XYZ file of C-alpha atoms in Angstrom:
579
model
C 0.428 -4.978 33.666
C 1.267 -1.633 32.505
C 3.741 -1.394 29.551
C 3.166 -5.295 29.041
C 0.919 -6.461 26.151
C -1.599 -9.205 27.230
C -1.662 -12.296 25.321
C -4.681 -14.677 24.672
C -4.254 -18.452 25.600
C -4.144 -20.788 22.768
C -7.197 -22.945 24.682
C -9.794 -23.684 22.200
C -11.620 -26.512 24.264
C -15.198 -25.858 25.353
C -15.723 -24.309 28.719
C -11.963 -23.001 29.077
C -11.514 -19.424 30.136
C -9.142 -17.368 28.075
C -6.137 -16.418 30.142
C -4.076 -13.348 30.181
C -0.234 -13.221 30.600
C 2.412 -11.038 30.302
C 5.199 -13.584 29.312
C 4.205 -16.075 32.089
C 0.509 -16.195 33.611
C 0.653 -14.816 37.137
C -0.777 -17.254 39.468
C -3.453 -14.690 40.739
C -5.045 -14.866 37.070
C -5.091 -18.598 37.288
C -6.492 -19.215 40.651
C -10.052 -17.717 41.375
C -9.270 -17.440 45.061
C -6.082 -15.551 44.836
C -7.973 -13.459 42.202
C -10.813 -12.406 44.245
C -8.318 -11.920 47.215
C -6.248 -9.507 45.246
C -9.259 -7.586 44.049
C -8.606 -8.559 40.437
C -11.857 -8.439 38.384
C -12.999 -11.583 36.444
C -11.361 -11.928 33.095
C -13.813 -13.816 31.698
C -16.846 -11.423 32.633
C -14.474 -8.559 31.410
C -14.027 -9.608 27.912
C -17.210 -11.449 27.476
C -19.934 -8.646 27.252
C -23.458 -9.876 26.494
C -23.471 -7.795 23.120
C -21.486 -4.907 21.606
C -24.269 -2.190 22.910
C -23.131 -3.221 26.405
C -19.453 -2.853 25.625
C -20.188 0.773 24.360
C -22.246 1.450 27.594
C -19.250 0.158 29.562
C -16.773 2.594 27.442
C -18.937 5.307 28.178
C -19.100 4.996 32.028
C -15.477 5.628 32.234
C -15.676 9.391 32.052
C -11.916 9.664 30.878
C -12.731 7.490 27.776
C -15.817 8.905 26.848
C -14.667 12.878 27.125
C -11.315 12.156 25.994
C -9.703 9.417 23.821
C -12.595 8.592 21.339
C -13.342 12.360 20.675
C -9.564 12.701 19.898
C -9.501 9.815 17.475
C -12.562 10.928 15.591
C -10.899 14.443 15.270
C -7.754 13.114 14.295
C -9.433 10.788 11.742
C -11.108 13.824 10.092
C -7.832 15.837 9.810
C -6.139 12.888 8.056
C -9.512 12.535 6.136
C -9.114 15.882 4.824
C -5.349 15.383 3.760
C -6.041 12.226 2.178
C -9.158 13.503 0.429
C -6.573 15.835 -1.424
C -4.186 13.029 -1.954
C -7.008 11.321 -3.522
C -8.418 13.802 -5.727
C -4.736 14.307 -7.040
C -4.515 10.474 -7.414
C -7.680 10.517 -9.652
C -6.216 13.403 -11.536
C -3.011 11.294 -11.968
C -5.012 7.884 -13.283
C -6.836 10.242 -15.367
C -4.008 11.717 -17.152
C -2.471 8.320 -17.603
C -5.489 7.039 -19.084
C -5.871 9.954 -21.498
C -2.285 9.306 -22.428
C -2.228 5.599 -22.573
C -5.990 4.187 -21.983
C -5.908 0.310 -21.553
C -3.197 0.010 -24.264
C -0.186 -2.591 -24.112
C 1.908 0.208 -22.975
C -0.162 0.933 -19.857
C -0.340 -2.855 -19.251
C 3.482 -2.901 -19.140
C 3.660 0.231 -16.922
C 1.332 -1.359 -14.356
C 3.095 -4.666 -14.152
C 6.487 -3.090 -14.084
C 5.343 -1.208 -11.043
C 4.311 -3.965 -9.146
C 7.860 -5.243 -8.515
C 8.973 -2.142 -5.933
C 5.411 -2.020 -4.866
C 5.483 -5.866 -4.009
C 9.057 -5.607 -2.448
C 8.132 -2.541 -0.589
C 4.710 -3.497 0.772
C 6.242 -7.070 2.071
C 8.702 -4.970 4.149
C 7.010 -1.640 4.414
C 3.817 -2.542 5.926
C 5.563 -5.097 8.234
C 7.899 -2.284 9.083
C 4.952 0.343 10.009
C 3.025 -2.151 11.672
C 5.799 -3.685 13.675
C 7.373 -0.309 14.690
C 4.350 1.004 16.498
C 4.082 -1.266 19.163
C 7.894 -1.777 19.633
C 8.281 1.914 19.872
C 5.230 2.505 22.204
C 6.542 -0.329 24.637
C 10.081 0.982 24.732
C 9.086 4.457 24.756
C 7.175 3.768 28.362
C 10.639 2.863 29.710
C 13.014 5.104 28.184
C 11.953 7.524 25.160
C 15.986 7.812 24.072
C 16.429 4.204 23.990
C 13.316 3.736 22.046
C 14.514 6.416 19.419
C 17.892 4.618 19.009
C 16.234 1.111 18.534
C 14.314 2.261 15.806
C 17.048 4.067 14.309
C 18.940 0.905 14.289
C 15.976 -1.153 12.951
C 15.632 1.461 10.265
C 19.272 1.006 9.199
C 18.905 -2.700 9.171
C 15.717 -2.537 7.111
C 17.398 -0.085 4.549
C 20.404 -2.193 4.018
C 17.660 -5.336 3.435
C 15.986 -2.988 0.708
C 19.207 -2.244 -0.999
C 19.931 -5.823 -1.332
C 16.392 -6.480 -2.570
C 16.712 -3.590 -5.226
C 20.121 -5.033 -6.421
C 18.706 -8.507 -6.690
C 15.535 -7.152 -8.449
C 17.646 -5.508 -11.097
C 19.587 -8.413 -11.829
C 16.655 -10.544 -12.061
C 14.403 -7.931 -13.601
C 13.671 -10.136 -17.032
C 12.548 -13.307 -15.097
C 10.636 -11.219 -12.870
C 8.299 -9.410 -15.370
C 8.336 -12.607 -17.394
C 6.731 -14.283 -14.000
C 4.560 -11.467 -13.391
C 3.194 -11.433 -16.889
C 3.527 -14.565 -18.724
C 1.291 -13.527 -21.529
C 3.255 -10.708 -22.637
C 4.965 -10.178 -26.023
C 8.906 -9.879 -26.686
C 8.579 -6.249 -26.907
C 6.480 -5.818 -23.824
C 8.784 -7.754 -21.775
C 11.822 -5.710 -23.081
C 10.161 -2.570 -22.162
C 8.976 -3.835 -18.767
C 12.583 -4.738 -17.856
C 13.695 -1.156 -18.387
C 10.758 0.044 -16.285
C 11.496 -2.287 -13.453
C 15.264 -1.168 -13.505
C 14.248 2.421 -13.217
C 11.434 1.756 -10.519
C 13.109 -0.634 -8.167
C 15.403 1.615 -6.351
C 12.220 3.380 -5.107
C 11.997 0.526 -2.479
C 14.823 2.194 -0.342
C 12.932 5.519 0.012
C 9.524 3.580 0.509
C 11.291 1.704 3.473
C 12.701 4.998 4.875
C 8.860 6.337 4.564
C 7.670 3.579 6.381
C 9.957 3.996 9.232
C 9.266 7.512 9.681
C 5.440 7.344 9.394
C 5.586 4.357 12.088
C 7.303 6.727 14.555
C 5.036 9.744 13.690
C 1.853 7.818 13.916
C 3.091 6.336 17.608
C 3.417 9.748 18.448
C -0.030 10.939 17.403
C 1.566 12.832 14.520
C -0.612 12.120 11.359
C -0.531 15.144 9.286
C 2.881 14.565 7.553
C 2.332 10.697 6.815
C -0.933 11.519 5.448
C 0.657 14.009 3.013
C 2.997 11.325 1.370
C 0.420 10.340 -1.103
C -0.094 13.936 -2.206
C 3.569 14.419 -3.004
C 3.927 11.149 -4.804
C 0.751 11.966 -6.883
C 2.230 15.669 -7.966
C 5.467 14.018 -8.681
C 3.830 11.516 -11.393
C 1.071 14.114 -12.595
C 4.215 16.404 -13.659
C 6.037 13.729 -15.096
C 2.990 12.483 -17.148
C 2.447 16.267 -18.410
C 5.825 16.974 -19.248
C 7.526 13.449 -20.168
C 5.000 11.427 -21.102
C 5.014 12.491 -24.747
C 8.518 12.656 -25.248
C 9.729 9.627 -23.370
C 6.183 7.469 -22.753
C 6.076 5.170 -19.999
C 9.794 5.821 -19.151
C 8.944 9.477 -18.129
C 6.259 8.078 -16.078
C 8.627 5.668 -14.192
C 11.056 8.541 -13.484
C 8.248 10.703 -12.027
C 7.215 7.561 -9.799
C 10.882 7.274 -8.481
C 11.062 10.936 -7.568
C 7.875 11.072 -5.780
C 8.890 7.961 -3.711
C 12.055 10.041 -2.426
C 10.122 13.186 -1.687
C 7.747 11.100 0.624
C 10.548 10.642 2.945
C 12.272 14.095 2.784
C 8.976 15.717 3.849
C 8.853 13.513 7.082
C 12.520 14.135 7.861
C 12.202 17.186 9.932
C 9.382 16.133 12.073
C 11.005 12.673 12.663
C 14.240 14.415 13.797
C 12.229 15.920 16.689
C 11.953 12.890 18.289
C 15.791 12.072 18.133
C 15.732 8.984 15.522
C 18.848 8.833 13.390
C 20.090 5.924 11.400
C 23.561 4.889 12.643
C 25.870 3.013 10.533
C 26.559 0.034 11.151
C 23.282 -0.766 13.497
C 24.096 -0.455 16.944
C 22.749 -2.667 19.825
C 22.197 -1.274 22.972
C 19.355 -2.193 25.579
C 16.890 -4.680 24.128
C 18.675 -7.168 21.569
C 18.085 -6.028 17.917
C 17.965 -9.876 16.836
C 15.165 -10.538 19.498
C 13.473 -7.490 18.064
C 13.605 -8.500 14.430
C 12.440 -12.049 15.291
C 8.758 -10.561 15.550
C 8.935 -8.928 12.069
C 9.194 -12.209 10.054
C 5.564 -13.284 10.374
C 4.447 -9.760 9.611
C 6.791 -9.754 6.522
C 5.544 -13.026 5.535
C 1.931 -11.925 5.925
C 2.491 -8.664 4.023
C 4.228 -10.872 1.091
C 1.118 -12.800 1.020
C -1.209 -9.890 0.730
C 0.872 -8.538 -2.057
C 0.728 -12.210 -3.658
C -2.886 -11.806 -4.312
C -2.187 -8.632 -6.449
C 0.319 -10.310 -8.214
C -1.553 -13.489 -9.192
C -4.545 -11.271 -10.222
C -2.110 -9.558 -12.715
C -0.693 -12.767 -13.715
C -3.771 -14.565 -14.529
C -5.384 -11.545 -16.174
C -2.402 -11.289 -18.467
C -3.631 -14.515 -19.975
C -6.872 -12.744 -20.790
C -7.823 -10.269 -23.349
C -5.623 -7.198 -23.865
C -6.536 -4.331 -21.411
C -7.593 -6.895 -18.405
C -4.905 -5.806 -16.146
C -5.432 -2.213 -16.680
C -9.176 -2.619 -15.952
C -7.914 -4.416 -13.030
C -5.844 -1.807 -11.779
C -8.535 1.246 -12.577
C -11.125 -0.681 -10.701
C -8.902 -1.240 -7.630
C -7.868 2.315 -7.614
C -11.486 3.341 -7.439
C -12.227 0.717 -4.588
C -9.543 2.486 -2.608
C -11.144 6.001 -2.964
C -13.499 5.258 0.275
C -11.012 2.783 1.752
C -8.221 5.408 1.951
C -10.190 8.552 2.028
C -12.966 7.786 4.893
C -12.368 4.030 6.459
C -8.446 4.208 5.934
C -7.662 7.150 8.328
C -9.851 5.686 10.906
C -7.899 2.567 11.017
C -4.672 4.407 10.996
C -5.508 6.745 13.907
C -7.050 3.868 15.765
C -3.720 1.652 15.546
C -1.714 3.666 18.004
C -4.618 3.738 20.606
C -5.183 -0.121 19.768
C -1.632 -0.733 21.038
C -1.875 1.634 23.938
C -4.954 -0.033 25.141
C -3.410 -3.362 24.895
C -0.589 -2.261 27.075
C -3.141 -1.318 29.778
C -5.212 -4.560 29.627
C -7.972 -6.474 28.395
C -10.743 -4.124 29.152
C -9.542 -0.959 27.399
C -8.490 -2.905 24.524
C -11.966 -4.667 24.231
C -13.756 -1.314 24.217
C -11.804 0.239 21.538
C -11.628 -2.800 19.430
C -15.421 -3.158 19.682
C -15.952 0.485 18.612
C -13.706 0.340 15.633
C -15.441 -2.816 14.360
C -19.021 -1.401 14.453
C -17.968 2.082 13.224
C -16.365 0.500 10.150
C -19.287 -1.598 8.990
C -21.367 1.335 9.728
C -19.272 3.838 7.369
C -18.908 1.252 4.623
C -22.438 0.502 3.910
C -23.279 3.738 2.031
C -20.127 3.701 -0.106
C -20.955 0.538 -1.039
C -24.195 1.395 -2.423
C -22.911 4.559 -4.375
C -20.315 2.085 -5.835
C -23.021 -0.365 -6.888
C -25.665 2.280 -8.327
C -23.452 4.798 -9.985
C -20.343 3.025 -10.524
C -20.272 3.779 -14.228
C -20.692 7.588 -13.843
C -17.774 7.370 -11.473
C -15.537 5.510 -13.857
C -16.655 7.809 -16.582
C -15.743 10.853 -14.569
C -12.736 9.647 -13.369
C -11.130 8.098 -16.322
C -13.043 8.442 -19.873
C -11.415 10.556 -21.864
C -8.772 10.380 -24.491
C -7.667 6.880 -25.227
C -10.098 5.686 -22.343
C -13.293 4.990 -24.100
C -16.876 3.875 -23.506
C -16.227 0.400 -24.025
C -13.072 0.555 -21.463
C -15.896 1.892 -19.106
C -18.111 -0.925 -19.407
C -15.329 -3.706 -18.966
C -13.890 -1.584 -15.787
C -17.534 -1.430 -14.429
C -17.786 -4.859 -14.250
C -14.504 -5.444 -12.266
C -15.632 -2.423 -10.058
C -18.926 -3.945 -8.875
C -17.098 -7.085 -7.947
C -14.686 -5.241 -5.892
C -17.156 -2.974 -4.525
C -19.468 -5.496 -2.982
C -16.369 -6.522 -0.882
C -15.697 -3.028 0.534
C -16.326 -3.751 4.066
C -14.403 -7.080 4.015
C -11.123 -5.172 2.792
C -11.556 -2.657 5.521
C -12.369 -5.182 8.467
C -9.318 -7.497 7.232
C -6.699 -4.614 7.808
C -8.471 -3.391 11.117
C -8.527 -6.919 12.579
C -4.918 -7.777 11.315
C -3.889 -4.189 13.193
C -5.754 -5.629 16.397
C -3.687 -9.022 16.272
C -0.404 -6.958 15.748
C -0.997 -5.085 18.717
C -1.341 -8.238 20.608
C 1.787 -9.732 19.004
C -0.259 -12.345 17.670
C 1.618 -12.020 14.118
C 1.671 -15.646 13.571
C -1.907 -16.054 13.478
C -2.137 -13.018 10.958
C 0.723 -14.727 8.653
C -1.553 -18.172 8.813
C -4.736 -16.369 7.852
C -3.150 -14.309 4.988
C -1.398 -17.557 3.456
C -4.519 -19.629 3.216
C -6.230 -16.455 1.692
C -3.925 -16.501 -0.947
C -4.595 -20.211 -1.683
C -8.246 -19.581 -1.687
C -7.876 -16.391 -4.022
C -5.654 -18.327 -6.603
C -8.223 -21.121 -6.586
C -11.256 -18.901 -6.938
C -9.288 -16.667 -9.692
C -8.408 -19.517 -11.857
C -12.114 -20.752 -11.673
C -13.989 -17.617 -12.122
C -11.911 -16.068 -14.763
C -12.758 -18.659 -17.079
C -16.426 -17.733 -16.915
C -16.381 -13.758 -16.074
C -12.729 -12.800 -17.161
C -11.503 -10.046 -15.309
C -14.613 -9.521 -13.308
C -13.969 -13.092 -12.012
C -10.792 -12.253 -10.535
C -12.129 -9.247 -8.699
C -15.084 -11.667 -7.440
C -12.384 -14.115 -6.360
C -10.452 -11.205 -4.460
C -13.739 -10.242 -2.672
C -14.605 -13.836 -1.716
C -10.990 -14.307 -0.190
C -11.317 -11.121 1.754
C -14.740 -12.438 3.244
C -12.743 -15.759 4.032
C -10.053 -13.800 6.006
C -12.284 -11.321 7.649
C -14.608 -14.097 8.857
C -11.574 -16.300 10.056
C -9.891 -13.411 12.134
C -13.144 -12.542 13.566
C -13.553 -16.075 14.698
C -10.096 -16.370 16.085
C -10.692 -13.262 18.031
C -13.923 -14.231 19.401
C -12.505 -17.843 20.447
C -9.260 -16.518 21.927
C -11.039 -13.302 23.950
C -14.237 -14.209 24.565
C -15.461 -11.273 22.998
C -18.505 -11.992 21.149
C -21.303 -10.625 19.082
C -24.305 -12.916 19.956
C -27.583 -13.017 21.424
C -30.810 -11.345 20.779
C -29.564 -7.839 20.509
C -26.334 -8.489 18.578
C -28.197 -10.604 15.902
C -30.529 -7.570 15.927
C -27.489 -5.352 15.220
C -26.320 -7.372 12.107
C -29.821 -7.259 11.102
C -29.999 -3.727 11.121
C -26.787 -3.524 9.072
C -28.222 -6.008 6.376
C -31.395 -3.575 6.315
C -29.346 -0.295 6.082
C -27.827 -2.077 2.825
C -30.870 -3.793 1.319
C -33.719 -1.143 1.786
C -31.645 1.693 -0.108
C -30.777 -0.600 -2.707
C -33.997 -2.089 -3.197
C -35.587 1.400 -3.784
C -32.446 3.076 -5.812
C -31.468 0.378 -8.064
C -34.387 0.100 -10.156
C -34.541 4.035 -10.610
C -30.888 3.446 -11.862
C -32.001 4.212 -15.485
C -33.375 7.482 -14.741
C -30.597 8.953 -12.872
C -28.208 7.762 -15.512
C -29.677 10.420 -17.662
C -28.248 13.151 -15.890
C -24.758 14.320 -16.406
C -22.390 12.071 -14.393
C -21.393 14.640 -11.653
C -25.005 15.380 -11.076
C -25.814 11.711 -10.894
C -23.079 11.090 -8.327
C -24.187 14.031 -6.379
C -28.078 12.816 -6.477
C -27.446 9.009 -5.653
C -24.963 10.056 -2.918
C -27.143 12.703 -1.245
C -30.140 9.994 -1.526
C -28.022 7.143 -0.309
C -26.551 9.071 2.795
C -29.917 10.474 3.475
C -31.471 7.013 3.607
C -28.507 5.841 5.829
C -28.566 8.227 8.542
C -32.571 8.420 8.594
C -32.859 4.516 8.745
C -30.177 4.158 11.573
C -32.054 7.201 13.561
C -35.464 5.246 12.771
C -33.684 1.928 13.703
C -32.556 3.387 16.934
C -28.685 2.830 16.144
C -26.242 4.124 18.517
C -23.381 5.045 15.375
C -25.121 8.378 14.305
C -25.936 9.722 17.760
C -22.217 8.739 18.953
C -20.675 10.385 15.730
C -22.678 13.528 16.211
C -21.814 13.671 20.069
C -18.254 13.057 19.736
C -17.830 15.596 16.942
C -19.365 18.051 19.142
C -16.621 17.647 21.891
C -14.019 20.707 22.063
C -11.158 18.168 22.431
C -7.794 19.068 21.022
C -5.372 16.955 19.143
C -1.754 17.217 18.315
C -0.721 16.631 14.734
C 2.873 16.698 13.185
C 3.725 19.894 11.378
């Protein structure tokens, strides 16, 4: 089984046992007699523990796992978190400067819509590249590291050609694209959006190269340089806002955005060369078929397109609402990604290569790491959700309220922010579960879940925006994320037999609910009092109370997560990172 990803059977009937097969199912996994005679453990028992706690106890019984990999993952996530935090601070400084210069004006709406075009084109391709390259590279690297580097280089060249073609088409169709994305724009806004689109679209070529480089470095457990890319991008936009915004308006911002995307790739290039990855022209076929490899990408690309369509439809619908609706959605969404990208995102990023590696080893190590990641994400999400709900206004004022961004903009953005914030855990779990299925090469299942989610999001947005405006669109996004998370989790349970059920499992879910509800019931009535403090003092006080309640209650409820995190952080295991 080494080097081959196990696949779950598609049997869904009652009483049918999940099967594991690398390509075709070996007979000793089908017939119990042969399986027992060969000394192979029962897969059903191996993949169906009584509850998540027993899954953790199984993992702790393996000394290599207990003392090595998970502490390394935690420390890697900690370093990536520190780097990402710097990038996020700069990101909020960037958004604050943009808000100070443009507020929620029509010009700001135009910039955010125009920046959607390269973002959509890149994310559809870039997310697929980064998600798809890691399992492909690791599988081929087990056989031959040189051939793996050559294959990734050829894939990179192919995707660069695709991105260039997409950029040319987007430039030629700039006017209809922005008209489609923002049907409520005036003629002047459409002309400005068209100019910005022409400037911004070439960025997708550099974004594609960045995704290839990040995928290879992540697969080799090098996380520092990919994490620094957002810092470089934010610095470029900040400098362009400070020095180019007044003389050139949003055109100056667009130039800074383009320069930042180019720098994101060039800072990774020295590290990438160490793994002998080059971009041959034309792409060369050697060893594994390039066409065969590319065939696995199209479901991932379609899934990425579907994820971006959610953002596109949100802005399309919000362009028909009051002026500033697009900007308030953008600012609120940026704030939502503060905890996602600083604390939870790094954990998901660092876990992904380990998830792929465990899938290559078999069902049991895969089940262990998936279970631990799932529980950790829920546990980490709860206090951030509470802080966002209780002190959302202070956070918005601190981040954006200056210059053209006034108190009325804060009130508008806060309503949107709350509707996004209550779905924080679902946004994180959706991304995590998608990575788990990518590791198993179940790309079609992810694609189907994303397409259904798009339809739900559109329907909910059209309905709720009639009553709640931009906040209704944010609430629709949260509801869609909840649906997709539940759908992916149910599919995972059915296919793997790994379930969260039984008395102890439901007690765990009850404990998570108590961790959320008890501090909220105590602190929400006191919000009027804490709002009298300065914004920074309010945030500090509320955060301290929330996290203190969180850890104290989890200790009182005898939950394993705080003990586990402290024990793991105490280990002196080293992790290597890209320079």
